[in-house]
mmCIF file of C-alpha atoms in Angstrom:
data_model
loop_
_atom_site.group_PDB
_atom_site.id
_atom_site.type_symbol
_atom_site.label_atom_id
_atom_site.label_comp_id
_atom_site.label_asym_id
_atom_site.label_seq_id
_atom_site.Cartn_x
_atom_site.Cartn_y
_atom_site.Cartn_z
ATOM 1 C CA MET A 1 -0.105 -0.180 0.334
ATOM 2 C CA PRO A 2 1.450 3.254 -0.866
ATOM 3 C CA GLU A 3 2.834 5.385 2.012
ATOM 4 C CA SER A 4 1.851 9.307 2.857
ATOM 5 C CA PRO A 5 4.282 11.148 1.219
ATOM 6 C CA SER A 6 4.529 13.272 4.206
ATOM 7 C CA ALA A 7 4.800 13.101 7.652
ATOM 8 C CA PRO A 8 2.015 14.699 9.790
ATOM 9 C CA PRO A 9 3.794 17.443 12.331
ATOM 10 C CA GLY A 10 5.409 15.751 15.214
ATOM 11 C CA VAL A 11 5.450 12.364 13.594
ATOM 12 C CA ASP A 12 8.780 10.824 12.751
ATOM 13 C CA LEU A 13 8.972 8.677 9.534
ATOM 14 C CA PRO A 14 11.580 6.103 10.390
ATOM 15 C CA ALA A 15 13.324 4.310 7.944
ATOM 16 C CA ARG A 16 12.962 -0.014 8.474
ATOM 17 C CA SER A 17 16.758 -1.107 9.091
ATOM 18 C CA GLY A 18 18.570 -4.052 10.655
ATOM 19 C CA GLY A 19 20.454 -3.443 13.718
ATOM 20 C CA ASP A 20 23.488 -5.823 15.526
ATOM 21 C CA VAL A 21 22.607 -8.072 18.746
ATOM 22 C CA ASP A 22 25.616 -7.814 21.354
ATOM 23 C CA VAL A 23 26.203 -11.320 22.730
ATOM 24 C CA PRO A 24 28.330 -11.285 26.226
ATOM 25 C CA ALA A 25 31.307 -13.274 26.356
ATOM 26 C CA LEU A 26 30.832 -16.018 28.390
ATOM 27 C CA SER A 27 35.152 -16.644 29.685
ATOM 28 C CA VAL A 28 36.200 -19.775 31.944
ATOM 29 C CA GLY A 29 39.488 -19.443 33.135
ATOM 30 C CA GLY A 30 41.684 -20.006 36.290
ATOM 31 C CA ASP A 31 44.987 -22.375 36.949
ATOM 32 C CA ALA A 32 45.503 -25.495 38.453
ATOM 33 C CA ALA A 33 46.495 -25.810 41.703
ATOM 34 C CA GLU A 34 49.876 -25.581 42.414
ATOM 35 C CA GLY A 35 51.304 -28.762 44.747
ATOM 36 C CA ALA A 36 49.125 -31.417 43.337
ATOM 37 C CA GLY A 37 52.274 -33.309 41.710
ATOM 38 C CA GLY A 38 52.768 -36.726 42.102
ATOM 39 C CA GLY A 39 55.219 -40.050 43.139
ATOM 40 C CA GLU A 40 56.879 -42.554 43.476
ATOM 41 C CA PRO A 41 55.828 -44.757 46.915
ATOM 42 C CA ALA A 42 57.678 -44.326 50.286
ATOM 43 C CA ALA A 43 60.409 -47.181 50.493
ATOM 44 C CA GLY A 44 59.674 -50.200 52.330
ATOM 45 C CA ARG A 45 56.067 -49.005 52.866
ATOM 46 C CA PRO A 46 53.656 -51.753 51.540
ATOM 47 C CA ALA A 47 50.990 -50.755 49.527
ATOM 48 C CA ALA A 48 48.423 -51.456 51.509
ATOM 49 C CA ALA A 49 49.587 -49.280 54.685
ATOM 50 C CA ARG A 50 49.844 -46.594 52.516
ATOM 51 C CA GLY A 51 45.948 -47.042 51.683
ATOM 52 C CA THR A 52 46.569 -47.573 47.850
ATOM 53 C CA ALA A 53 45.677 -50.002 45.398
ATOM 54 C CA PRO A 54 48.854 -52.199 45.191
ATOM 55 C CA ALA A 55 48.791 -51.323 41.484
ATOM 56 C CA GLY A 56 52.075 -49.806 39.711
ATOM 57 C CA PRO A 57 53.119 -46.337 40.001
ATOM 58 C CA VAL A 58 51.075 -43.227 39.163
ATOM 59 C CA THR A 59 52.986 -40.490 38.048
ATOM 60 C CA VAL A 60 50.828 -36.969 37.187
ATOM 61 C CA ASP A 61 52.614 -34.560 34.905
ATOM 62 C CA ARG A 62 51.941 -30.813 36.190
ATOM 63 C CA GLU A 63 51.841 -29.825 32.704
ATOM 64 C CA THR A 64 49.098 -32.967 31.323
ATOM 65 C CA LEU A 65 46.685 -32.075 34.516
ATOM 66 C CA ARG A 66 46.502 -27.779 33.079
ATOM 67 C CA LEU A 67 45.776 -29.271 29.674
ATOM 68 C CA ALA A 68 42.718 -31.636 31.106
ATOM 69 C CA LEU A 69 41.496 -27.969 33.332
ATOM 70 C CA VAL A 70 41.240 -26.287 29.836
ATOM 71 C CA VAL A 71 40.074 -28.645 27.882
ATOM 72 C CA GLY A 72 36.952 -28.957 31.030
ATOM 73 C CA GLY A 73 36.725 -25.825 30.887
ATOM 74 C CA LEU A 74 35.906 -25.288 27.504
ATOM 75 C CA VAL A 75 33.459 -28.300 27.093
ATOM 76 C CA LEU A 76 31.526 -26.588 30.128
ATOM 77 C CA ALA A 77 31.529 -23.324 28.006
ATOM 78 C CA VAL A 78 30.276 -24.798 25.471
ATOM 79 C CA LEU A 79 27.289 -26.547 26.992
ATOM 80 C CA LEU A 80 26.580 -23.673 29.038
ATOM 81 C CA GLY A 81 26.478 -21.247 25.749
ATOM 82 C CA PHE A 82 24.312 -23.898 24.706
ATOM 83 C CA GLY A 83 21.637 -24.140 27.172
ATOM 84 C CA LEU A 84 21.547 -20.500 27.267
ATOM 85 C CA GLY A 85 20.494 -20.429 23.696
ATOM 86 C CA ARG A 86 17.626 -22.484 24.542
ATOM 87 C CA LEU A 87 16.376 -20.497 27.187
ATOM 88 C CA ASN A 88 17.117 -17.765 25.438
ATOM 89 C CA PRO A 89 16.364 -17.427 21.409
ATOM 90 C CA PRO A 90 15.696 -14.710 19.322
ATOM 91 C CA ALA A 91 13.412 -11.994 20.064
ATOM 92 C CA ASN A 92 12.703 -11.589 16.897
ATOM 93 C CA PRO A 93 12.805 -14.555 14.321
ATOM 94 C CA ALA A 94 12.277 -11.791 11.696
ATOM 95 C CA GLY A 95 15.364 -10.191 12.246
ATOM 96 C CA SER A 96 16.127 -6.934 13.914
ATOM 97 C CA GLY A 97 13.517 -3.526 12.990
ATOM 98 C CA ALA A 98 11.111 -6.141 10.945
ATOM 99 C CA VAL A 99 7.939 -7.594 12.095
ATOM 100 C CA ALA A 100 7.655 -11.104 11.857
ATOM 101 C CA PRO A 101 4.722 -11.939 8.931
ATOM 102 C CA THR A 102 2.061 -14.439 11.426
ATOM 103 C CA GLY A 103 -1.063 -15.477 10.260
ATOM 104 C CA GLY A 104 -2.078 -14.865 6.589
ATOM 105 C CA PRO A 105 -5.342 -16.146 4.201
ATOM 106 C CA PRO A 106 -5.318 -19.394 2.750
ATOM 107 C CA ALA A 107 -3.341 -21.322 0.547
ATOM 108 C CA GLY A 108 -3.619 -19.652 -3.015
ATOM 109 C CA GLY A 109 -4.006 -16.206 -1.908
ATOM 110 C CA ALA A 110 -1.427 -13.850 -3.181
ATOM 111 C CA HIS A 111 -1.344 -11.705 -0.206
ATOM 112 C CA SER A 112 2.493 -10.847 1.221
ATOM 113 C CA HIS A 113 3.447 -7.717 2.124
ATOM 114 C CA ALA A 114 6.071 -5.487 4.155
ATOM 115 C CA PRO A 115 4.454 -4.319 7.412
ATOM 116 C CA GLY A 116 2.742 -0.970 7.303
ATOM 117 C CA THR A 117 1.863 -1.813 3.540
ATOM 118 C CA GLY A 118 -0.665 -3.287 1.682
ATOM 119 C CA ALA A 119 -3.285 -5.168 2.663
ATOM 120 C CA HIS A 120 -3.496 -6.859 6.193
ATOM 121 C CA SER A 121 -5.567 -7.238 9.190
ATOM 122 C CA HIS A 122 -5.044 -5.324 12.396
ATOM 123 C CA ASP A 123 -6.094 -8.775 14.380
ATOM 124 C CA GLY A 124 -3.612 -9.619 17.211
ATOM 125 C CA ALA A 125 -0.739 -11.178 14.564
ATOM 126 C CA THR A 126 2.300 -9.429 15.561
ATOM 127 C CA VAL A 127 1.662 -8.620 19.296
ATOM 128 C CA ALA A 128 -1.347 -10.898 21.285
ATOM 129 C CA GLN A 129 -3.452 -8.417 22.928
ATOM 130 C CA GLY A 130 -7.443 -9.143 24.339
ATOM 131 C CA GLY A 131 -9.299 -11.974 24.992
ATOM 132 C CA GLY A 132 -6.671 -14.391 23.562
ATOM 133 C CA ASP A 133 -8.975 -15.340 20.687
ATOM 134 C CA GLY A 134 -7.508 -12.698 18.086
ATOM 135 C CA ALA A 135 -9.722 -10.027 19.055
ATOM 136 C CA THR A 136 -8.273 -6.579 20.313
ATOM 137 C CA GLY A 137 -8.923 -3.518 21.306
ATOM 138 C CA LEU A 138 -10.092 -5.178 25.168
ATOM 139 C CA SER A 139 -7.183 -3.886 27.205
ATOM 140 C CA ILE A 140 -5.940 -0.309 27.648
ATOM 141 C CA SER A 141 -2.342 -1.022 27.678
ATOM 142 C CA SER A 142 -0.694 -3.863 25.660
ATOM 143 C CA ALA A 143 2.587 -4.737 24.735
ATOM 144 C CA GLY A 144 4.419 -2.197 26.659
ATOM 145 C CA TYR A 145 2.198 0.338 25.115
ATOM 146 C CA THR A 146 -0.593 2.455 27.285
ATOM 147 C CA LEU A 147 -3.676 4.533 25.879
ATOM 148 C CA VAL A 148 -4.109 7.889 27.947
ATOM 149 C CA PRO A 149 -7.336 9.476 27.628
ATOM 150 C CA SER A 150 -7.159 13.050 28.690
ATOM 151 C CA ALA A 151 -9.439 14.254 32.010
ATOM 152 C CA GLY A 152 -12.722 15.181 30.942
ATOM 153 C CA GLU A 153 -16.089 13.716 29.274
ATOM 154 C CA PRO A 154 -17.664 15.024 25.902
ATOM 155 C CA ALA A 155 -21.045 16.730 26.658
ATOM 156 C CA ALA A 156 -23.943 15.350 24.570
ATOM 157 C CA GLY A 157 -25.370 17.191 22.220
ATOM 158 C CA ARG A 158 -21.891 19.637 22.386
ATOM 159 C CA ALA A 159 -19.382 19.098 19.565
ATOM 160 C CA GLY A 160 -16.091 19.074 21.106
ATOM 161 C CA ASP A 161 -12.658 17.621 21.237
ATOM 162 C CA LEU A 162 -10.716 14.120 22.232
ATOM 163 C CA ARG A 163 -7.187 14.078 23.560
ATOM 164 C CA PHE A 164 -5.379 11.214 24.592
ATOM 165 C CA GLN A 165 -1.603 9.987 24.879
ATOM 166 C CA ILE A 166 -0.192 6.768 24.017
ATOM 167 C CA ARG A 167 2.633 6.118 26.695
ATOM 168 C CA ASP A 168 5.392 3.445 27.152
ATOM 169 C CA GLU A 169 6.711 1.337 29.737
ATOM 170 C CA GLN A 170 8.248 4.080 31.552
ATOM 171 C CA ARG A 171 5.330 6.125 31.400
ATOM 172 C CA ARG A 172 6.601 8.413 28.274
ATOM 173 C CA PRO A 173 4.481 10.063 26.264
ATOM 174 C CA VAL A 174 5.572 7.691 22.631
ATOM 175 C CA THR A 175 5.625 10.150 19.849
ATOM 176 C CA ARG A 176 7.551 8.170 16.879
ATOM 177 C CA PHE A 177 4.773 6.176 14.813
ATOM 178 C CA ALA A 178 4.607 4.437 11.282
ATOM 179 C CA VAL A 179 2.689 5.991 8.940
ATOM 180 C CA VAL A 180 0.236 2.696 7.604
ATOM 181 C CA HIS A 181 -2.538 3.218 5.307
ATOM 182 C CA ASP A 182 -1.646 6.800 5.038
ATOM 183 C CA LYS A 183 -2.098 7.831 8.765
ATOM 184 C CA PRO A 184 -0.073 7.399 11.873
ATOM 185 C CA MET A 185 -2.643 7.200 13.798
ATOM 186 C CA HIS A 186 -6.302 5.230 13.616
ATOM 187 C CA LEU A 187 -8.919 6.629 16.107
ATOM 188 C CA ILE A 188 -12.175 3.889 15.393
ATOM 189 C CA VAL A 189 -14.990 5.304 18.352
ATOM 190 C CA ALA A 190 -18.258 3.391 18.231
ATOM 191 C CA ARG A 191 -20.926 3.135 20.959
ATOM 192 C CA ARG A 192 -22.030 0.333 23.263
ATOM 193 C CA ASP A 193 -24.611 -1.015 21.444
ATOM 194 C CA LEU A 194 -22.801 -0.260 17.913
ATOM 195 C CA SER A 195 -25.815 1.418 16.902
ATOM 196 C CA GLY A 196 -22.660 4.902 16.185
ATOM 197 C CA TYR A 197 -19.501 4.718 14.518
ATOM 198 C CA ARG A 198 -16.650 7.132 13.351
ATOM 199 C CA HIS A 199 -13.359 6.540 12.037
ATOM 200 C CA LEU A 200 -10.983 9.379 12.879
ATOM 201 C CA HIS A 201 -7.893 10.878 11.837
ATOM 202 C CA PRO A 202 -6.084 12.638 15.163
ATOM 203 C CA THR A 203 -3.120 15.189 14.881
ATOM 204 C CA MET A 204 -0.162 14.755 17.348
ATOM 205 C CA THR A 205 1.240 17.861 19.031
ATOM 206 C CA ALA A 206 5.112 17.825 20.329
ATOM 207 C CA ASP A 207 4.424 16.853 23.728
ATOM 208 C CA GLY A 208 2.840 12.990 22.269
ATOM 209 C CA THR A 209 -0.692 14.223 22.785
ATOM 210 C CA TRP A 210 -3.203 13.458 19.945
ATOM 211 C CA SER A 211 -6.461 15.899 19.682
ATOM 212 C CA VAL A 212 -9.292 15.742 17.117
ATOM 213 C CA PRO A 213 -12.596 17.622 16.727
ATOM 214 C CA VAL A 214 -16.368 15.609 17.384
ATOM 215 C CA ALA A 215 -19.407 16.284 16.280
ATOM 216 C CA PRO A 216 -21.966 15.998 19.220
ATOM 217 C CA PHE A 217 -22.065 12.397 20.975
ATOM 218 C CA ASP A 218 -25.724 10.922 21.480
ATOM 219 C CA PRO A 219 -25.498 9.874 25.259
ATOM 220 C CA GLY A 220 -24.241 6.504 26.796
ATOM 221 C CA VAL A 221 -20.887 4.671 26.562
ATOM 222 C CA TRP A 222 -18.594 4.397 23.971
ATOM 223 C CA ARG A 223 -15.524 2.970 23.181
ATOM 224 C CA MET A 224 -12.679 4.432 21.817
ATOM 225 C CA TYR A 225 -9.657 2.605 19.866
ATOM 226 C CA ALA A 226 -6.713 3.514 19.015
ATOM 227 C CA ASP A 227 -5.037 1.462 15.960
ATOM 228 C CA PHE A 228 -1.409 2.581 15.523
ATOM 229 C CA THR A 229 1.794 1.291 14.730
ATOM 230 C CA ALA A 230 5.120 2.916 17.067
ATOM 231 C CA VAL A 231 8.224 2.874 16.855
ATOM 232 C CA ALA A 232 10.097 1.320 19.562
ATOM 233 C CA ASP A 233 13.834 3.213 20.816
ATOM 234 C CA ASP A 234 15.541 0.345 18.853
ATOM 235 C CA GLY A 235 13.769 1.195 16.060
ATOM 236 C CA ARG A 236 10.709 -2.226 16.249
ATOM 237 C CA GLN A 237 7.668 -1.692 15.445
ATOM 238 C CA VAL A 238 5.041 -2.757 17.382
ATOM 239 C CA ALA A 239 1.522 -2.763 15.705
ATOM 240 C CA VAL A 240 -1.820 -2.727 18.904
ATOM 241 C CA VAL A 241 -4.014 -1.444 19.200
ATOM 242 C CA LEU A 242 -5.686 -0.333 22.501
ATOM 243 C CA GLY A 243 -9.523 0.588 23.929
ATOM 244 C CA ALA A 244 -10.936 2.329 26.737
ATOM 245 C CA ASP A 245 -14.398 4.073 27.475
ATOM 246 C CA VAL A 246 -15.292 7.000 26.895
ATOM 247 C CA THR A 247 -18.641 7.860 28.859
ATOM 248 C CA VAL A 248 -20.978 10.653 27.445
ATOM 249 C CA PRO A 249 -23.765 11.981 30.134
ATOM 250 C CA GLY A 250 -27.722 11.552 30.154
ATOM 251 C CA THR A 251 -30.079 9.387 29.044
ATOM 252 C CA TYR A 252 -29.339 6.500 27.585
ATOM 253 C CA ALA A 253 -31.443 4.087 25.811
ATOM 254 C CA PRO A 254 -29.637 1.196 23.884
ATOM 255 C CA ARG A 255 -30.874 0.104 20.670
ATOM 256 C CA PRO A 256 -31.372 -3.600 19.783
ATOM 257 C CA LEU A 257 -28.871 -4.917 16.809
ATOM 258 C CA PRO A 258 -30.103 -5.074 12.916
ATOM 259 C CA ALA A 259 -30.947 -8.205 11.599
ATOM 260 C CA ALA A 260 -28.068 -9.839 9.812
ATOM 261 C CA ALA A 261 -27.649 -8.217 5.769
ATOM 262 C CA THR A 262 -25.752 -8.572 3.040
ATOM 263 C CA SER A 263 -26.367 -4.955 1.619
ATOM 264 C CA ALA A 264 -26.904 -2.037 3.032
ATOM 265 C CA THR A 265 -27.715 1.655 1.526
ATOM 266 C CA VAL A 266 -26.603 4.426 2.154
ATOM 267 C CA ASP A 267 -26.736 7.925 -0.074
ATOM 268 C CA GLY A 268 -28.285 6.283 -2.579
ATOM 269 C CA PHE A 269 -25.415 3.625 -2.704
ATOM 270 C CA THR A 270 -26.008 0.008 -2.352
ATOM 271 C CA ALA A 271 -23.071 -1.656 -0.783
ATOM 272 C CA THR A 272 -22.924 -5.765 -0.800
ATOM 273 C CA TRP A 273 -21.406 -8.749 0.093
ATOM 274 C CA THR A 274 -20.509 -12.020 -0.379
ATOM 275 C CA GLY A 275 -18.265 -15.050 1.389
ATOM 276 C CA THR A 276 -18.716 -16.965 4.278
ATOM 277 C CA PRO A 277 -16.566 -16.238 7.405
ATOM 278 C CA GLU A 278 -15.046 -18.962 9.727
ATOM 279 C CA VAL A 279 -13.588 -18.526 13.673
ATOM 280 C CA GLY A 280 -10.147 -19.160 13.074
ATOM 281 C CA ARG A 281 -9.652 -18.467 9.421
ATOM 282 C CA SER A 282 -8.479 -16.264 7.128
ATOM 283 C CA VAL A 283 -11.278 -16.266 4.056
ATOM 284 C CA PRO A 284 -12.000 -13.501 1.774
ATOM 285 C CA LEU A 285 -15.138 -11.571 2.001
ATOM 286 C CA ARG A 286 -15.873 -9.260 -1.577
ATOM 287 C CA PHE A 287 -17.769 -5.867 -1.103
ATOM 288 C CA ARG A 288 -19.440 -4.019 -4.381
ATOM 289 C CA VAL A 289 -20.778 -0.482 -4.349
ATOM 290 C CA THR A 290 -23.301 0.290 -6.708
ATOM 291 C CA GLY A 291 -25.246 4.029 -7.559
ATOM 292 C CA ALA A 292 -28.832 5.090 -7.696
ATOM 293 C CA ASN A 293 -28.642 3.424 -11.721
ATOM 294 C CA GLY A 294 -27.475 0.095 -10.623
ATOM 295 C CA GLY A 295 -24.020 0.428 -12.019
ATOM 296 C CA ALA A 296 -20.603 0.131 -10.370
ATOM 297 C CA ALA A 297 -19.661 3.329 -8.056
ATOM 298 C CA ALA A 298 -17.020 5.140 -9.090
ATOM 299 C CA LEU A 299 -15.284 4.714 -5.860
ATOM 300 C CA GLU A 300 -11.784 5.731 -5.551
ATOM 301 C CA PRO A 301 -9.095 5.732 -3.166
ATOM 302 C CA TYR A 302 -9.365 6.059 0.373
ATOM 303 C CA LEU A 303 -6.564 5.680 2.913
ATOM 304 C CA GLY A 304 -4.060 4.063 0.048
ATOM 305 C CA ALA A 305 -7.225 1.440 -0.872
ATOM 306 C CA TYR A 306 -10.700 0.982 -2.380
ATOM 307 C CA GLY A 307 -12.457 0.842 1.132
ATOM 308 C CA HIS A 308 -11.665 0.593 5.015
ATOM 309 C CA LEU A 309 -13.051 -2.053 6.884
ATOM 310 C CA VAL A 310 -13.624 -2.446 10.953
ATOM 311 C CA ALA A 311 -15.893 -5.095 12.438
ATOM 312 C CA LEU A 312 -16.741 -5.219 15.803
ATOM 313 C CA ARG A 313 -18.045 -8.367 17.691
ATOM 314 C CA GLU A 314 -20.952 -8.023 19.755
ATOM 315 C CA GLY A 315 -20.807 -8.164 23.483
ATOM 316 C CA ASP A 316 -17.678 -7.304 24.519
ATOM 317 C CA LEU A 317 -16.465 -5.040 21.732
ATOM 318 C CA GLY A 318 -13.521 -7.295 20.409
ATOM 319 C CA TYR A 319 -11.880 -5.654 17.348
ATOM 320 C CA LEU A 320 -11.227 -6.544 13.544
ATOM 321 C CA HIS A 321 -9.501 -4.330 11.781
ATOM 322 C CA VAL A 322 -9.130 -5.581 8.132
ATOM 323 C CA HIS A 323 -7.930 -4.002 4.617
ATOM 324 C CA PRO A 324 -8.469 -4.841 1.391
ATOM 325 C CA GLU A 325 -6.384 -6.347 -1.224
ATOM 326 C CA PRO A 326 -4.697 -3.924 -3.119
ATOM 327 C CA VAL A 327 -5.517 -4.612 -6.913
ATOM 328 C CA ARG A 328 -9.941 -5.246 -6.726
ATOM 329 C CA ASP A 329 -11.334 -7.868 -8.509
ATOM 330 C CA GLY A 330 -13.373 -6.198 -11.666
ATOM 331 C CA ASP A 331 -15.948 -4.237 -9.472
ATOM 332 C CA ALA A 332 -15.540 -5.908 -6.519
ATOM 333 C CA VAL A 333 -12.974 -5.081 -3.537
ATOM 334 C CA THR A 334 -12.148 -8.345 -1.689
ATOM 335 C CA PHE A 335 -10.947 -8.049 1.929
ATOM 336 C CA TRP A 336 -9.636 -11.304 4.381
ATOM 337 C CA LEU A 337 -11.327 -11.180 7.592
ATOM 338 C CA THR A 338 -10.379 -13.691 10.461
ATOM 339 C CA ALA A 339 -13.615 -13.970 12.431
ATOM 340 C CA PRO A 340 -11.848 -14.804 16.174
ATOM 341 C CA GLY A 341 -14.761 -16.639 17.419
ATOM 342 C CA PRO A 342 -18.595 -17.492 17.047
ATOM 343 C CA GLY A 343 -21.227 -14.340 17.670
ATOM 344 C CA ARG A 344 -22.883 -11.246 15.936
ATOM 345 C CA TYR A 345 -21.128 -8.810 14.843
ATOM 346 C CA ARG A 346 -21.318 -5.059 13.297
ATOM 347 C CA MET A 347 -19.018 -4.311 10.495
ATOM 348 C CA PHE A 348 -18.360 -0.835 9.140
ATOM 349 C CA LEU A 349 -17.123 -0.745 5.494
ATOM 350 C CA ASP A 350 -15.720 3.003 4.665
ATOM 351 C CA PHE A 351 -15.759 3.847 0.574
ATOM 352 C CA GLN A 352 -15.183 6.833 -0.832
ATOM 353 C CA VAL A 353 -17.276 8.248 -3.873
ATOM 354 C CA GLY A 354 -16.909 11.968 -5.187
ATOM 355 C CA GLY A 355 -14.378 13.059 -2.609
ATOM 356 C CA VAL A 356 -16.833 12.125 -0.152
ATOM 357 C CA VAL A 357 -16.527 9.177 2.614
ATOM 358 C CA ARG A 358 -19.637 7.694 3.316
ATOM 359 C CA THR A 359 -19.773 4.311 5.818
ATOM 360 C CA ALA A 360 -22.191 1.208 5.116
ATOM 361 C CA ALA A 361 -22.769 -0.919 8.527
ATOM 362 C CA PHE A 362 -23.817 -4.440 8.112
ATOM 363 C CA THR A 363 -24.865 -7.193 11.069
ATOM 364 C CA LEU A 364 -22.733 -10.330 10.548
ATOM 365 C CA THR A 365 -23.610 -13.583 12.196
ATOM 366 C CA VAL A 366 -20.895 -16.101 12.739
ATOM 367 C CA ASP A 367 -21.725 -20.017 13.798
#
């Protein structure tokens, strides 16, 4: 997927490069104790009286003993090195500065790409997060990073701002992020009953504070997801999705989730999808968007692709962030989706036509 030609203010675009790993040397040293020589038995004393076997004389050469000790030390060093290697495997099998690829579509799907480019899913493949079944965004802290929302709550029916920081294990604000799908930060905000959804792109100040203006929220509890790829001090890139609740005061009237459907209409456009999602297996979902005349809509690139898809699981609001293949299949946009578990999901498809981004929402049931 193409990267942004320039970084937003305050965002460092790191070059991906490898690095050397310093392995401490294990040294074994020391001389043999002096005075450990041998000699013949004293004359006139039987072997039995000296407490030794009646064998012939044993002569231990000092240099031979020294050599035996040195060889033994080397063998011990080799064994210790092997044991330490078994206990401490390489931290990043793909090499320093790279994210090891995991998961992907089933055999036959061309879906390989470098981290941060092309189509991929932020579904816990890089960093295990959330409930452990592949859904992300269930925790406010993961992989050494913490989402810290600013104090204050949005007021119902009134525009405002959302502000937050991402902090590392030393509680320092993180200021280095990789640009993924044209942006260094994707902020998803969804109402707990999945009746509201927003996909925002905040900007960062020099102190690591992200902020974005927001239109008025309905009362209730909203879930905010910070979807980003942080760049650590050693250059490693770590994809993380963190989540936190935001409460909007007022009378909350939850709405039931709409019935499962494969089509949705928004502003005269109709979006439809085909496919059979499965638990634990990456399968393709193909989306088509048509206009009022029934013809294929003239989709425009949005965030470096012809569509953007987020799926949220009913109940715990487990987060799945998937992107399409870079090449369209005729007039269809293909997404690879892995359902982390059975249940009902709400899918939100963002697409752009005529410079305007619209969102089509679907309810999906996975058995």
